[in-house]
CSV table of C-alpha atoms in Angstrom, one decimal:
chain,number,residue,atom,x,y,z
A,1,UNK,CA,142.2,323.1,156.5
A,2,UNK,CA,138.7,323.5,158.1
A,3,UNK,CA,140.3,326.0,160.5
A,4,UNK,CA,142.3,328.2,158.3
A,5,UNK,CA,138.6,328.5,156.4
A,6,UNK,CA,136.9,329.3,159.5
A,7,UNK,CA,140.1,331.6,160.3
A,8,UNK,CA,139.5,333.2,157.0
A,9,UNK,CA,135.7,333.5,157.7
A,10,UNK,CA,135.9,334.8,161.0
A,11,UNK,CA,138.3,337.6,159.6
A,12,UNK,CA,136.0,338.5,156.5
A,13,UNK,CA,132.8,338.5,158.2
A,14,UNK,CA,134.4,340.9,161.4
A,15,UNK,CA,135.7,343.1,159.0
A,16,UNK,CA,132.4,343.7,156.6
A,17,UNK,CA,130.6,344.2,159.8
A,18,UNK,CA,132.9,346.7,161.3
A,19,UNK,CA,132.7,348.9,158.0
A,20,UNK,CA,128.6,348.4,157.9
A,21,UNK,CA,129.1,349.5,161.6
A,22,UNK,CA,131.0,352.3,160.9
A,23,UNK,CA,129.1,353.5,158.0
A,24,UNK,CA,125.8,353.5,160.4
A,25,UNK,CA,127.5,355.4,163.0
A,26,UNK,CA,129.5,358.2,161.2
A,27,UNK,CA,126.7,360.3,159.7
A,28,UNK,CA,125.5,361.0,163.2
A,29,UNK,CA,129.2,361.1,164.7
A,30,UNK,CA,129.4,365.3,165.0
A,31,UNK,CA,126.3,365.8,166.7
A,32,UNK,CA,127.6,364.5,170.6
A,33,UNK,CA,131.0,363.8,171.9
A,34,UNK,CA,129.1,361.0,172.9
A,35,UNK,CA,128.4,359.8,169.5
A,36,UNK,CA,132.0,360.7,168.3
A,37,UNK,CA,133.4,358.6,171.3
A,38,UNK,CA,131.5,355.5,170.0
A,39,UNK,CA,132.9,356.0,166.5
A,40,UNK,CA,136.5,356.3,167.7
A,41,UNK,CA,135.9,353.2,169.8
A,42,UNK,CA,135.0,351.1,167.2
A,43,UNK,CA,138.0,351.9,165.1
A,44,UNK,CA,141.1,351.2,168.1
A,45,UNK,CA,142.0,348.2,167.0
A,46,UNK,CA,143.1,349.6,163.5
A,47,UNK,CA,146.3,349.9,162.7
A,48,UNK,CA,148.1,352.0,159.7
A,49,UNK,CA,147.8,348.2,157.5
A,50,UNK,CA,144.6,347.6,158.2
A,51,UNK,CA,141.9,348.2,155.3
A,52,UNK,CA,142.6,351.4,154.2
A,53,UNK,CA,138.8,352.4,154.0
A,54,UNK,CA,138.6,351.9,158.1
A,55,UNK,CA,142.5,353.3,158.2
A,56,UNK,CA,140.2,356.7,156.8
A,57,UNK,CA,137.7,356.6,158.9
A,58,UNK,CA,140.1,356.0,162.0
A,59,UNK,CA,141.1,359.4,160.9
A,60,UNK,CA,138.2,360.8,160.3
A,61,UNK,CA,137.0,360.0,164.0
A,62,UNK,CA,140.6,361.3,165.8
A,63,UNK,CA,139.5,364.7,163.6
A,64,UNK,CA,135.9,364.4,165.4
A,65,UNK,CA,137.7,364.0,168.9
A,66,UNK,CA,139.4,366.9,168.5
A,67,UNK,CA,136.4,368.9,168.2
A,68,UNK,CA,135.9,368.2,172.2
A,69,UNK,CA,139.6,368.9,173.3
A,70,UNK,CA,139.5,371.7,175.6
A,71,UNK,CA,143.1,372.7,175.6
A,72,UNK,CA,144.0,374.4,171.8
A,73,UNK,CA,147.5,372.7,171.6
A,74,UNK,CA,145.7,369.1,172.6
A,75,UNK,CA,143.2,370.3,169.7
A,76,UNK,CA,145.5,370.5,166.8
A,77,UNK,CA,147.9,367.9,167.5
A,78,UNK,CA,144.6,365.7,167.4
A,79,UNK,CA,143.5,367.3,164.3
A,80,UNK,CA,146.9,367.1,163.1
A,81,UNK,CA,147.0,363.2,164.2
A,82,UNK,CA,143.4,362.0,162.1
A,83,UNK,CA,144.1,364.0,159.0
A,84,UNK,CA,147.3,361.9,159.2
A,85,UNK,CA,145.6,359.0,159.1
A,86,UNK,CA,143.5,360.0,156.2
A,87,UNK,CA,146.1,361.1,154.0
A,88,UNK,CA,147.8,357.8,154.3
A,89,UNK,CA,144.8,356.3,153.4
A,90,UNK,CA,144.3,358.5,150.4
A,91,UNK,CA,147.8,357.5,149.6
A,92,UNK,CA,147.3,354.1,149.7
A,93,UNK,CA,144.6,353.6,147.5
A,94,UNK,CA,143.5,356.9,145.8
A,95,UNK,CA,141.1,355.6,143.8
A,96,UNK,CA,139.0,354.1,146.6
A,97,UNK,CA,135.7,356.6,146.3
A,98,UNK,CA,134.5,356.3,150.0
A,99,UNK,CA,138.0,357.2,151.5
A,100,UNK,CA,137.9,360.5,149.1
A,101,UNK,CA,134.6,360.8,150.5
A,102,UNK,CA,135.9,360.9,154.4
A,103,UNK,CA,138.0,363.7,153.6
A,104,UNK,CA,135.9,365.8,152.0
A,105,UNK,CA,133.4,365.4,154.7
A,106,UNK,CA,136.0,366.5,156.9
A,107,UNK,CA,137.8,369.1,155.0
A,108,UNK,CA,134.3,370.6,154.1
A,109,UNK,CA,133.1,370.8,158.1
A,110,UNK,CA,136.9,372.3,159.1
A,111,UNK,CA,137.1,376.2,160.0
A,112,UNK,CA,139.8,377.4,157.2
A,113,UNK,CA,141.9,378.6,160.2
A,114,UNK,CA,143.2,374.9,160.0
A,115,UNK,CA,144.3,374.7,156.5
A,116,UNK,CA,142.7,371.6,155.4
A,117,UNK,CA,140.4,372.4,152.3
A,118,UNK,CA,142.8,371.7,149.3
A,119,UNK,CA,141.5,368.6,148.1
A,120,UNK,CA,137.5,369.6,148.1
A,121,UNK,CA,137.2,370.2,144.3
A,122,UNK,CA,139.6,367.4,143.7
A,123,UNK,CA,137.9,364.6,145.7
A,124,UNK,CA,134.2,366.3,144.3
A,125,UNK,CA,135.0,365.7,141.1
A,126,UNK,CA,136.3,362.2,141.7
A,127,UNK,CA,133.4,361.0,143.1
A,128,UNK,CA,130.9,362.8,140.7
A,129,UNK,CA,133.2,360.4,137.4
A,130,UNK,CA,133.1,357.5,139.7
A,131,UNK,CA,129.8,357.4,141.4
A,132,UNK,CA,128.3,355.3,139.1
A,133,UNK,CA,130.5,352.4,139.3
A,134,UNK,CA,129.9,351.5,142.8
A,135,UNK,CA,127.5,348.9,144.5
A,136,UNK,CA,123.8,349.8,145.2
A,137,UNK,CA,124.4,350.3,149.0
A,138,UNK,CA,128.1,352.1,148.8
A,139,UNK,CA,126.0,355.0,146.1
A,140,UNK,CA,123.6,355.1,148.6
A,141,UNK,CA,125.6,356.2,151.6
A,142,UNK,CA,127.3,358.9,149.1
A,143,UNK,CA,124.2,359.8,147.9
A,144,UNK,CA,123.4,360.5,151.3
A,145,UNK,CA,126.3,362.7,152.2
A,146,UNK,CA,126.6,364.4,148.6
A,147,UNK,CA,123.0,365.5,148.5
A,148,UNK,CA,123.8,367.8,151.6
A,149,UNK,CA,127.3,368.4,151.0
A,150,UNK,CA,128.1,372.6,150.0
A,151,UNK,CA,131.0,371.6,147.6
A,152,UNK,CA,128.6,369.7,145.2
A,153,UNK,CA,126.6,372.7,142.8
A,154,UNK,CA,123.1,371.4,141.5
A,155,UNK,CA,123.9,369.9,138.4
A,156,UNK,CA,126.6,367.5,139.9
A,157,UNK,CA,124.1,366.8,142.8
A,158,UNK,CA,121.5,365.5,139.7
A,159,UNK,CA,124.1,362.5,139.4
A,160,UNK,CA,123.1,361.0,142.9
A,161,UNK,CA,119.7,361.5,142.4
């Protein structure tokens, strides 16, 4: 019994700390390939069952990847691959705020050339009605990105402030 609870601890704890990890390191994740590399190494091990908030920023990473492909075909099948990844996370569990969060982060930063902007208005308003229900430190990350986000106008940008 005492190892299944240490089995069970050992799970919980590694997977908080992966998301607190990921949350520090995505922010800064477009500014080097370097930076983008670190993300996407953090996230290998997930698979398309593993939390679904990780599953979205697995995604979100293979989208910053592509950003450094040199060849345009390698390029969009990577895109292609992430926003994958983050669909089937939207899937999963739409109403999960920081997932609708990744992919308007991404489909805000896109060139429209690549199609992927559908869901901007949809995912705003989502998070401006749900905002308030989250924990101190998840409205403060998406405080942080909504405050600079375009899609946001100023009077849904006074409900993170």
């Amino acid at each position: 019994m005492k190892s299944l609870f240490l089995l069970f601890f050992v799970f919980f704890f590694t997977s908080n700390t992966t998301l607190v990890e990921v949350r520090k390191l995505y922010p800064n994740a477009t500014s080097s390939e370097a930076k983008a590399q670190e993300l996407f190494s953090k996230l290998t091990a997930i698979t398309a069952e593993s939390d679904k908030t990780l599953v979205a920023y697995k995604g979100a990473s293979i989208t910053l990847m592509s950003k450094f492909c040199k060849k345009i075909p390698e390029k969009i099948s990577k895109f292609k691959e992430g926003v994958k990844w983050v669909e089937q996370a939207v899937t999963a569990d739409p109403t999960n705020i920081e997932i609708r969060m990744i992919r308007l982060s991404i489909q805000e930063n896109v060139p429209g050339i690549v199609n992927y902007k559908k869901n901007k208005k949809e995912d705003a308003a989502f998070i401006v009605e749900h905002y308030g229900e989250q924990t101190a430190n998840l409205k403060e990350y998406i405080k942080n990105f909504c405050l600079q986000a375009t899609t946001f106008n100023n009077q849904e940008k006074q409900t993170f402030k």
